[in-house]
Short mmCIF file of C-alpha atoms in Angstrom, two decimals:
data_model
loop_
_atom_site.label_atom_id
_atom_site.label_comp_id
_atom_site.label_asym_id
_atom_site.label_seq_id
_atom_site.Cartn_x
_atom_site.Cartn_y
_atom_site.Cartn_z
CA MET P 1 63.96 98.51 -75.51
CA LYS P 2 66.82 98.99 -73.00
CA LYS P 3 65.47 95.98 -70.92
CA ASN P 4 65.46 93.69 -73.93
CA LEU P 5 68.42 95.04 -75.66
CA ARG P 6 70.17 91.60 -75.97
CA TRP P 7 67.01 90.43 -78.00
CA VAL P 8 67.24 93.42 -80.38
CA ILE P 9 70.79 92.61 -80.81
CA ILE P 10 70.40 89.04 -81.69
CA GLY P 11 67.38 89.99 -83.80
CA LEU P 12 69.54 92.43 -85.87
CA ILE P 13 72.06 89.69 -86.28
CA ALA P 14 69.44 87.37 -87.56
CA VAL P 15 68.26 89.96 -90.15
CA ALA P 16 71.88 90.22 -91.24
CA THR P 17 71.86 86.53 -91.79
CA VAL P 18 68.69 86.76 -93.92
CA ILE P 19 70.70 89.24 -96.10
CA ASN P 20 73.72 86.93 -95.99
CA TYR P 21 71.81 84.08 -97.52
CA ILE P 22 69.96 86.16 -100.11
CA ASP P 23 73.37 87.23 -101.38
CA ARG P 24 75.03 83.87 -101.31
CA ASN P 25 72.16 82.06 -102.90
CA ALA P 26 71.61 84.47 -105.72
CA LEU P 27 74.18 82.68 -108.00
CA ALA P 28 72.64 79.28 -107.42
CA VAL P 29 69.23 80.33 -108.21
CA MET P 30 70.21 82.19 -111.39
CA TRP P 31 72.86 79.74 -112.48
CA PRO P 32 70.68 77.78 -115.02
CA GLU P 33 70.42 81.15 -116.99
CA ILE P 34 73.85 82.51 -116.39
CA ALA P 35 75.73 79.30 -117.23
CA PRO P 36 74.81 79.34 -120.97
CA GLU P 37 75.44 83.06 -121.25
CA ILE P 38 79.10 82.53 -120.14
CA GLY P 39 79.57 79.15 -121.54
CA ALA P 40 79.99 77.36 -118.10
CA THR P 41 79.33 73.72 -117.14
CA LYS P 42 78.32 71.86 -114.09
CA GLU P 43 81.96 71.37 -113.14
CA ASP P 44 82.34 75.12 -113.43
CA TYR P 45 79.75 75.70 -110.93
CA ALA P 46 81.27 73.13 -108.46
CA ALA P 47 84.60 75.12 -108.99
CA LEU P 48 82.92 78.41 -108.05
CA VAL P 49 81.33 76.73 -104.94
CA THR P 50 84.69 75.41 -104.05
CA ILE P 51 86.40 78.82 -104.28
CA PHE P 52 83.66 80.39 -102.24
CA MET P 53 83.98 77.55 -99.54
CA VAL P 54 87.85 77.96 -99.38
CA PHE P 55 87.76 81.64 -98.78
CA TYR P 56 84.83 81.16 -96.48
CA ALA P 57 87.04 78.81 -94.36
CA ILE P 58 89.66 81.38 -94.36
CA GLY P 59 87.36 84.08 -93.37
CA GLN P 60 85.97 81.99 -90.50
CA PHE P 61 89.47 81.88 -88.93
CA VAL P 62 90.29 85.58 -89.84
CA PHE P 63 86.96 87.03 -88.52
CA GLY P 64 86.98 84.75 -85.41
CA LYS P 65 90.20 86.32 -84.41
CA LEU P 66 89.09 89.75 -85.59
CA PHE P 67 85.80 89.65 -83.58
CA ASP P 68 87.80 88.73 -80.49
CA ALA P 69 90.09 91.68 -81.11
CA ILE P 70 87.76 94.57 -82.08
CA GLY P 71 84.52 93.23 -80.80
CA VAL P 72 81.00 92.46 -82.19
CA ARG P 73 79.91 95.88 -83.28
CA LEU P 74 82.81 96.78 -85.61
CA GLY P 75 83.26 93.23 -86.61
CA PHE P 76 79.88 92.91 -88.07
CA ALA P 77 80.02 96.41 -89.70
CA LEU P 78 83.33 95.27 -91.43
CA SER P 79 81.89 91.90 -92.47
CA ILE P 80 78.59 92.92 -93.93
CA GLY P 81 79.98 96.09 -95.63
CA ALA P 82 82.65 93.91 -97.43
CA TRP P 83 80.21 91.25 -98.40
CA SER P 84 77.68 93.79 -99.78
CA ILE P 85 80.26 95.32 -102.05
CA SER P 86 81.30 91.89 -103.23
CA ILE P 87 77.91 90.65 -104.15
CA ALA P 88 77.20 93.98 -106.06
CA LEU P 89 80.48 93.38 -108.01
CA HIS P 90 79.05 90.10 -109.42
CA ALA P 91 77.16 92.30 -111.81
CA MET P 92 80.44 93.00 -113.59
CA ALA P 93 81.27 89.38 -114.05
CA ASN P 94 81.51 88.04 -117.53
CA SER P 95 83.60 84.66 -117.15
CA ILE P 96 84.40 82.01 -114.80
CA LEU P 97 87.55 83.90 -113.85
CA SER P 98 85.67 87.08 -112.82
CA PHE P 99 82.98 85.14 -110.95
CA SER P 100 85.81 83.35 -109.10
CA ILE P 101 87.32 86.54 -107.99
CA PHE P 102 84.07 87.95 -106.71
CA ARG P 103 82.87 84.59 -105.09
CA ALA P 104 86.29 84.58 -103.19
CA MET P 105 85.66 88.08 -101.99
CA LEU P 106 82.05 87.13 -100.99
CA GLY P 107 83.25 84.04 -99.14
CA ILE P 108 85.97 85.65 -96.97
CA SER P 109 83.55 88.45 -95.91
CA GLU P 110 80.35 86.54 -95.29
CA ALA P 111 82.15 84.14 -93.10
CA GLY P 112 82.19 86.87 -90.36
CA ALA P 113 78.58 86.39 -89.58
CA TRP P 114 79.00 83.02 -87.80
CA PRO P 115 81.81 83.57 -85.22
CA GLY P 116 80.36 87.08 -84.61
CA ALA P 117 76.94 85.67 -83.87
CA VAL P 118 78.35 82.90 -81.51
CA LYS P 119 80.56 85.56 -79.79
CA ALA P 120 77.67 87.88 -79.31
CA ASN P 121 75.40 85.10 -77.96
CA ALA P 122 78.17 84.16 -75.42
CA GLU P 123 78.61 87.76 -74.26
CA TRP P 124 74.84 88.60 -73.99
CA PHE P 125 73.14 85.39 -72.88
CA PRO P 126 73.33 83.08 -70.09
CA PRO P 127 73.36 79.20 -70.61
CA THR P 128 69.45 78.85 -70.19
CA GLU P 129 68.88 81.34 -73.05
CA ARG P 130 71.93 80.78 -75.23
CA ALA P 131 70.64 77.89 -77.48
CA PHE P 132 67.36 79.73 -78.19
CA ALA P 133 69.19 82.89 -79.00
CA GLN P 134 71.36 80.85 -81.41
CA GLY P 135 68.27 79.42 -82.78
CA ILE P 136 66.98 82.94 -83.61
CA PHE P 137 70.29 83.60 -85.39
CA ASN P 138 70.09 80.37 -87.26
CA ALA P 139 66.47 80.92 -88.17
CA GLY P 140 67.68 84.00 -89.89
CA ALA P 141 69.78 81.81 -92.21
CA SER P 142 66.65 79.69 -93.02
CA VAL P 143 64.60 82.73 -93.63
CA GLY P 144 67.19 84.11 -95.91
CA ALA P 145 67.07 80.76 -97.71
CA ILE P 146 63.31 80.80 -97.78
CA VAL P 147 62.94 84.22 -99.35
CA SER P 148 65.98 84.19 -101.55
CA ALA P 149 64.59 81.71 -104.15
CA PRO P 150 61.24 83.44 -104.96
CA LEU P 151 62.84 86.95 -104.38
CA ILE P 152 65.84 86.31 -106.71
CA ALA P 153 63.54 84.55 -109.31
CA LEU P 154 61.19 87.61 -109.13
CA LEU P 155 64.01 90.25 -109.45
CA PHE P 156 65.67 88.14 -112.23
CA LEU P 157 62.48 88.25 -114.30
CA SER P 158 62.29 91.96 -113.95
CA LEU P 159 65.93 93.06 -113.85
CA GLY P 160 67.97 90.30 -115.29
CA TRP P 161 71.01 88.65 -113.32
CA LYS P 162 73.18 91.81 -113.46
CA GLY P 163 70.58 94.17 -112.07
CA THR P 164 69.61 91.66 -109.33
CA PHE P 165 73.17 91.41 -108.11
CA LEU P 166 73.36 95.22 -107.91
CA LEU P 167 70.01 95.58 -106.13
CA ILE P 168 70.77 92.96 -103.46
CA GLY P 169 74.10 94.56 -102.56
CA VAL P 170 72.31 97.53 -101.24
CA LEU P 171 70.51 95.68 -98.56
CA GLY P 172 73.57 95.25 -96.19
CA PHE P 173 74.28 98.96 -96.22
CA ILE P 174 70.55 99.56 -95.21
CA TRP P 175 71.17 97.11 -92.32
CA LEU P 176 74.22 99.00 -91.07
CA LEU P 177 72.19 102.13 -90.12
CA PRO P 178 70.19 100.62 -87.26
CA TRP P 179 73.16 98.30 -86.12
CA LEU P 180 75.60 101.17 -85.58
CA ILE P 181 72.77 103.25 -83.87
CA ILE P 182 71.62 100.52 -81.50
CA TYR P 183 74.83 98.51 -80.76
CA LYS P 184 76.91 100.94 -78.82
CA ALA P 185 79.23 98.54 -76.95
CA GLY P 186 79.28 95.17 -75.33
CA PRO P 187 77.20 94.37 -72.17
CA ASN P 188 79.99 95.27 -69.79
CA ARG P 189 80.41 98.76 -71.24
CA GLU P 190 77.00 99.57 -72.60
CA GLY P 191 76.10 102.71 -70.75
CA TRP P 192 72.27 102.58 -71.63
CA ALA P 193 71.86 98.67 -71.15
CA ALA P 194 69.36 97.88 -68.35
CA ALA P 195 70.44 96.29 -65.14
CA ALA P 196 68.90 93.05 -66.15
CA GLU P 197 71.54 92.77 -69.01
CA GLN P 198 74.32 93.19 -66.50
CA ALA P 199 72.91 90.58 -64.32
CA LEU P 200 72.83 88.11 -67.12
CA GLU P 201 76.21 88.64 -67.92
CA ASN P 202 77.39 88.44 -64.34
CA SER P 203 75.36 85.21 -64.02
CA LYS P 204 77.47 83.22 -66.45
CA VAL P 205 79.58 80.56 -64.92
CA GLN P 206 83.29 81.21 -65.38
CA PRO P 207 86.15 78.66 -65.39
CA VAL P 208 88.17 78.29 -62.31
CA GLU P 209 91.33 80.45 -61.68
CA ALA P 210 94.39 78.97 -63.10
CA PRO P 211 97.91 80.19 -63.84
CA VAL P 212 98.13 79.44 -67.65
CA GLY P 213 96.16 81.51 -69.97
CA VAL P 214 94.25 83.42 -67.15
CA THR P 215 93.27 87.03 -67.40
CA PRO P 216 94.40 88.40 -63.97
CA ALA P 217 91.71 90.97 -63.77
CA THR P 218 88.84 88.46 -63.94
CA GLY P 219 90.38 85.06 -63.17
CA ALA P 220 88.77 83.67 -66.44
CA TYR P 221 90.52 81.26 -68.56
CA VAL P 222 91.25 82.93 -71.96
CA PRO P 223 93.18 80.39 -74.08
CA THR P 224 95.22 81.19 -77.09
CA VAL P 225 94.42 79.36 -80.41
CA ARG P 226 97.18 76.79 -79.41
CA GLN P 227 95.76 76.16 -76.04
CA LEU P 228 92.30 75.80 -77.46
CA LEU P 229 93.44 73.02 -79.76
CA SER P 230 94.99 71.27 -76.85
CA HIS P 231 91.52 70.33 -75.34
CA ARG P 232 89.57 67.25 -76.31
CA GLU P 233 86.58 69.35 -75.99
CA SER P 234 87.56 71.72 -78.86
CA TRP P 235 88.29 68.63 -81.08
CA GLY P 236 84.92 67.24 -80.31
CA LEU P 237 83.36 70.46 -81.64
CA ILE P 238 85.64 70.73 -84.66
CA LEU P 239 85.00 67.03 -85.81
CA SER P 240 81.17 67.46 -85.31
CA ARG P 241 81.18 70.44 -87.63
CA PHE P 242 83.43 68.62 -90.12
CA PHE P 243 80.92 65.82 -90.47
CA LEU P 244 77.58 67.58 -89.99
CA ASP P 245 77.80 70.93 -91.98
CA PRO P 246 78.13 69.27 -95.51
CA ILE P 247 74.66 68.36 -95.16
CA TRP P 248 73.40 71.94 -94.91
CA TRP P 249 75.66 73.06 -97.73
CA LEU P 250 74.69 70.39 -99.99
CA PHE P 251 71.11 71.87 -100.16
CA VAL P 252 72.28 75.45 -99.95
CA SER P 253 74.55 75.17 -102.95
CA TRP P 254 72.91 72.33 -104.91
CA LEU P 255 69.24 72.44 -104.27
CA PRO P 256 68.30 74.66 -107.31
CA LEU P 257 70.42 72.42 -109.58
CA TYR P 258 68.93 69.23 -108.01
CA LEU P 259 65.28 70.56 -108.76
CA ALA P 260 66.41 71.57 -112.31
CA GLU P 261 68.18 68.38 -113.22
CA THR P 262 65.73 65.87 -111.30
CA PHE P 263 62.41 67.60 -112.19
CA GLY P 264 63.25 69.73 -115.20
CA PHE P 265 62.58 73.07 -113.41
CA ASP P 266 63.25 76.43 -114.81
CA ILE P 267 64.06 79.56 -112.64
CA LYS P 268 60.29 80.33 -112.09
CA GLN P 269 59.60 76.74 -110.89
CA ILE P 270 62.81 76.72 -108.78
CA GLY P 271 61.53 80.00 -107.15
CA ILE P 272 58.21 78.26 -106.31
CA PHE P 273 59.71 75.14 -104.79
CA ALA P 274 63.14 75.85 -103.48
CA TRP P 275 62.04 77.81 -100.36
CA VAL P 276 60.07 74.88 -98.89
CA PRO P 277 62.98 72.91 -97.33
CA PHE P 278 64.08 76.10 -95.45
CA VAL P 279 60.78 76.45 -93.68
CA GLY P 280 61.60 73.14 -91.90
CA ALA P 281 65.04 74.69 -91.20
CA ALA P 282 63.70 77.73 -89.64
CA ILE P 283 61.20 75.89 -87.45
CA GLY P 284 64.08 73.48 -86.24
CA SER P 285 66.25 76.46 -85.38
CA LEU P 286 63.75 77.66 -82.90
CA PHE P 287 62.67 74.26 -81.66
CA GLY P 288 66.15 73.12 -81.11
CA GLY P 289 67.07 76.23 -79.05
CA TRP P 290 63.75 76.11 -77.09
CA LEU P 291 64.25 72.40 -76.39
CA SER P 292 67.66 72.45 -74.75
CA GLY P 293 66.61 75.48 -72.89
CA TRP P 294 63.61 73.87 -71.61
CA LEU P 295 65.69 70.74 -70.51
CA ILE P 296 68.02 73.05 -68.63
CA LYS P 297 65.23 74.90 -66.83
CA SER P 298 63.66 71.51 -66.04
CA GLY P 299 66.70 70.48 -64.15
CA ARG P 300 69.10 68.75 -66.66
CA GLY P 301 72.45 69.93 -66.85
CA VAL P 302 73.88 71.90 -69.94
CA ASP P 303 75.76 68.73 -71.03
CA ILE P 304 72.85 66.39 -71.23
CA ALA P 305 70.53 69.04 -72.61
CA ARG P 306 72.81 69.78 -75.50
CA LYS P 307 73.64 66.42 -76.36
CA LEU P 308 69.96 65.01 -76.27
CA SER P 309 69.00 67.95 -78.61
CA ILE P 310 71.83 67.23 -80.95
CA THR P 311 70.99 63.50 -80.98
CA LEU P 312 67.29 64.14 -81.75
CA GLY P 313 68.36 66.36 -84.70
CA GLY P 314 70.47 63.46 -86.03
CA LEU P 315 67.81 60.81 -85.61
CA ILE P 316 65.42 63.13 -87.65
CA MET P 317 68.00 63.81 -90.37
CA ALA P 318 69.37 60.40 -91.43
CA PRO P 319 66.07 58.72 -92.36
CA CYS P 320 64.84 61.69 -94.16
CA LEU P 321 68.11 61.72 -96.34
CA ILE P 322 67.88 58.14 -97.14
CA ALA P 323 64.25 58.53 -98.20
CA ALA P 324 64.39 61.79 -100.23
CA PRO P 325 66.06 60.40 -103.39
CA GLN P 326 63.50 57.77 -103.61
CA ILE P 327 60.65 60.26 -104.08
CA THR P 328 59.58 61.02 -107.58
CA ASP P 329 56.97 63.78 -106.76
CA PRO P 330 58.72 67.23 -106.46
CA THR P 331 56.33 68.47 -103.77
CA LEU P 332 56.76 65.47 -101.47
CA ALA P 333 60.55 65.61 -102.11
CA VAL P 334 60.97 69.08 -100.92
CA ILE P 335 58.81 68.28 -97.87
CA VAL P 336 61.12 65.45 -96.91
CA ILE P 337 64.09 67.60 -97.42
CA ALA P 338 62.45 70.14 -95.14
CA GLY P 339 62.57 67.23 -92.50
CA VAL P 340 66.28 66.88 -93.19
CA LEU P 341 67.00 70.72 -92.63
CA PHE P 342 64.62 70.60 -89.46
CA GLY P 343 66.83 67.94 -87.93
CA PHE P 344 70.01 69.63 -88.92
CA GLN P 345 69.01 73.06 -87.43
CA VAL P 346 67.91 71.33 -84.26
CA ALA P 347 71.45 69.91 -84.07
CA ILE P 348 73.66 72.67 -85.27
CA GLY P 349 71.99 75.37 -83.14
CA ASN P 350 73.06 73.49 -80.04
CA ILE P 351 76.50 72.60 -81.36
CA GLN P 352 77.18 76.27 -82.14
CA THR P 353 76.44 77.26 -78.69
CA ILE P 354 78.98 74.89 -77.16
CA PRO P 355 82.00 77.17 -77.45
CA GLY P 356 80.23 79.74 -75.14
CA ASP P 357 79.44 76.78 -72.72
CA MET P 358 83.11 75.81 -72.46
CA PHE P 359 85.09 78.96 -72.81
CA ASP P 360 85.24 82.56 -71.80
CA GLY P 361 83.69 84.96 -74.43
CA ARG P 362 87.05 86.35 -75.40
CA SER P 363 87.85 82.96 -76.90
CA VAL P 364 84.52 81.93 -78.18
CA GLY P 365 85.06 83.68 -81.66
CA SER P 366 88.30 81.90 -82.24
CA LEU P 367 86.91 78.58 -81.54
CA ALA P 368 83.91 79.14 -83.48
CA GLY P 369 85.91 80.23 -86.42
CA ILE P 370 88.04 77.11 -86.22
CA GLY P 371 84.90 75.02 -86.19
CA GLY P 372 83.65 76.92 -89.13
CA MET P 373 86.89 76.08 -90.98
CA ALA P 374 86.48 72.39 -90.24
CA ALA P 375 82.86 72.71 -91.47
CA VAL P 376 84.16 74.11 -94.74
CA ALA P 377 86.60 71.30 -95.06
CA GLY P 378 84.06 68.69 -94.85
CA THR P 379 81.92 70.59 -97.30
CA LEU P 380 84.59 70.94 -99.77
CA ILE P 381 84.96 67.16 -100.04
CA THR P 382 81.25 66.66 -100.78
CA THR P 383 81.33 69.55 -103.27
CA TRP P 384 84.11 67.83 -105.28
CA LEU P 385 82.15 64.62 -105.21
CA VAL P 386 78.75 66.02 -106.40
CA PRO P 387 79.43 66.37 -110.19
CA ALA P 388 80.86 62.74 -110.22
CA MET P 389 78.10 61.06 -108.08
CA THR P 390 75.09 62.85 -109.57
CA LYS P 391 75.45 61.87 -113.23
CA VAL P 392 72.59 59.51 -113.00
CA SER P 393 70.65 60.87 -109.85
CA TYR P 394 71.25 62.54 -106.63
CA GLY P 395 70.69 59.44 -104.58
CA PRO P 396 74.44 58.47 -104.01
CA ILE P 397 75.28 61.94 -102.53
CA PHE P 398 72.23 61.69 -100.28
CA ILE P 399 73.10 58.40 -98.95
CA LEU P 400 76.70 59.70 -98.39
CA VAL P 401 75.87 62.51 -96.20
CA ALA P 402 73.37 60.52 -94.33
CA ALA P 403 76.43 58.41 -93.24
CA LEU P 404 77.97 61.49 -91.84
CA VAL P 405 75.39 61.95 -89.22
CA PRO P 406 76.39 59.14 -86.81
CA LEU P 407 80.00 60.38 -87.18
CA SER P 408 79.07 63.74 -85.95
CA LEU P 409 77.00 62.32 -83.07
CA LEU P 410 80.04 60.10 -81.97
CA SER P 411 82.30 63.24 -82.02
CA ILE P 412 79.83 64.91 -79.62
CA TRP P 413 79.34 62.03 -77.27
CA LEU P 414 82.77 60.31 -77.31
CA VAL P 415 85.37 62.77 -78.39
CA MET P 416 84.08 65.98 -76.69
CA GLY P 417 83.43 64.40 -73.35
CA ARG P 418 81.45 66.56 -70.92
CA ILE P 419 80.21 69.98 -71.91
CA ALA P 420 81.26 72.30 -69.06
CA PRO P 421 83.55 75.17 -68.36
CA VAL P 422 87.04 74.06 -69.35
CA GLN P 423 90.07 74.39 -67.02
CA PRO P 424 93.57 75.02 -68.09
CA LYS P 425 95.66 71.87 -68.34
CA SER P 426 97.97 72.98 -65.76
CA SER P 427 95.13 73.39 -63.15
CA ILE P 428 93.87 69.95 -64.19
CA ASN P 429 97.30 68.33 -63.72
CA LYS P 430 97.62 70.17 -60.29
CA ASP P 431 94.18 69.02 -58.99
CA SER P 432 94.97 65.36 -60.02
#
């Protein structure tokens, strides 16, 4: 295991993401039964999604900085411990107010998984493996979404919604045991990591030496948040997340309700159908990571490999989004939505690796967290629009998010510029 420690670590993070998605999807799957019990409406559900996403945005920034400060090991332990307590507390909710409090707690704590995974990826993997490692992590989100609908439906039928929330809250604490045992420290300090791990860490290309924001011991450019935001490369990433992530969250948050309202499904039928689109997402996560890695090994640069993979994902997503609301057969509809999520994961896995391609690992968590905040901001806009745009059908909201795909691609190709290690502005000005 020592030789493949980095793969064990990313595998554990992927499992954490499975648990993350089981926890966050539980409310959506059980909402058709919870809502009448507490006298809630579709607008109340949109409010709960909004509260979750607002605190999720705050959590992206907070945990991004926290992971950079305390490291991946303790950062993940804090995040998953807090969100496991938060989901278990849902069993005590009896009103929109109490659900709102617990969704806020869940949102801020679950957000830590994403900047933490990006930071771990940048620390443990070289550019040729980074996108595939990110794909493994993202596949965990997809697997979580796949298993959550049937699992939650089964638990609900046996335990009710309160018992279901309590039981799934235990999963995170079970995960903590192997995590704290296996992950002793980062690759530069891991006493029992194999020499191959050290070679991979040392093989990563570092930005050139520069006087501003440079760590003297290593010569690496470790920008502050303000310095990160002074680079167009950072803004290309931020805007791409702002435009693209609402597509994922539309289906994570609203797919069970879409199936219930469009096809008249109950919770049992939702459990049978709602997992299908996320199979496409899981395949897309692995394929997108493999594709850019293969392009790099075939002689393409990181810049073109990432951009071509992201563009392919966009070209798959948009047509499927336009076609999905025209379909009246539920089986075919979820298969087309699987195509949407396949394309999304091909694109997003490569977008999420870009911070590690451009900046030193000690800044990656911060940039990933800021990108996550932008993703939430875009998602909140679509969340507020869903109740108003779906009174007759879900067609208008599907078309709207399809229009976001080219905007995300333009952010990558035009705003970001070249994907490469970023130099401090003082060094750029000095060289020119």
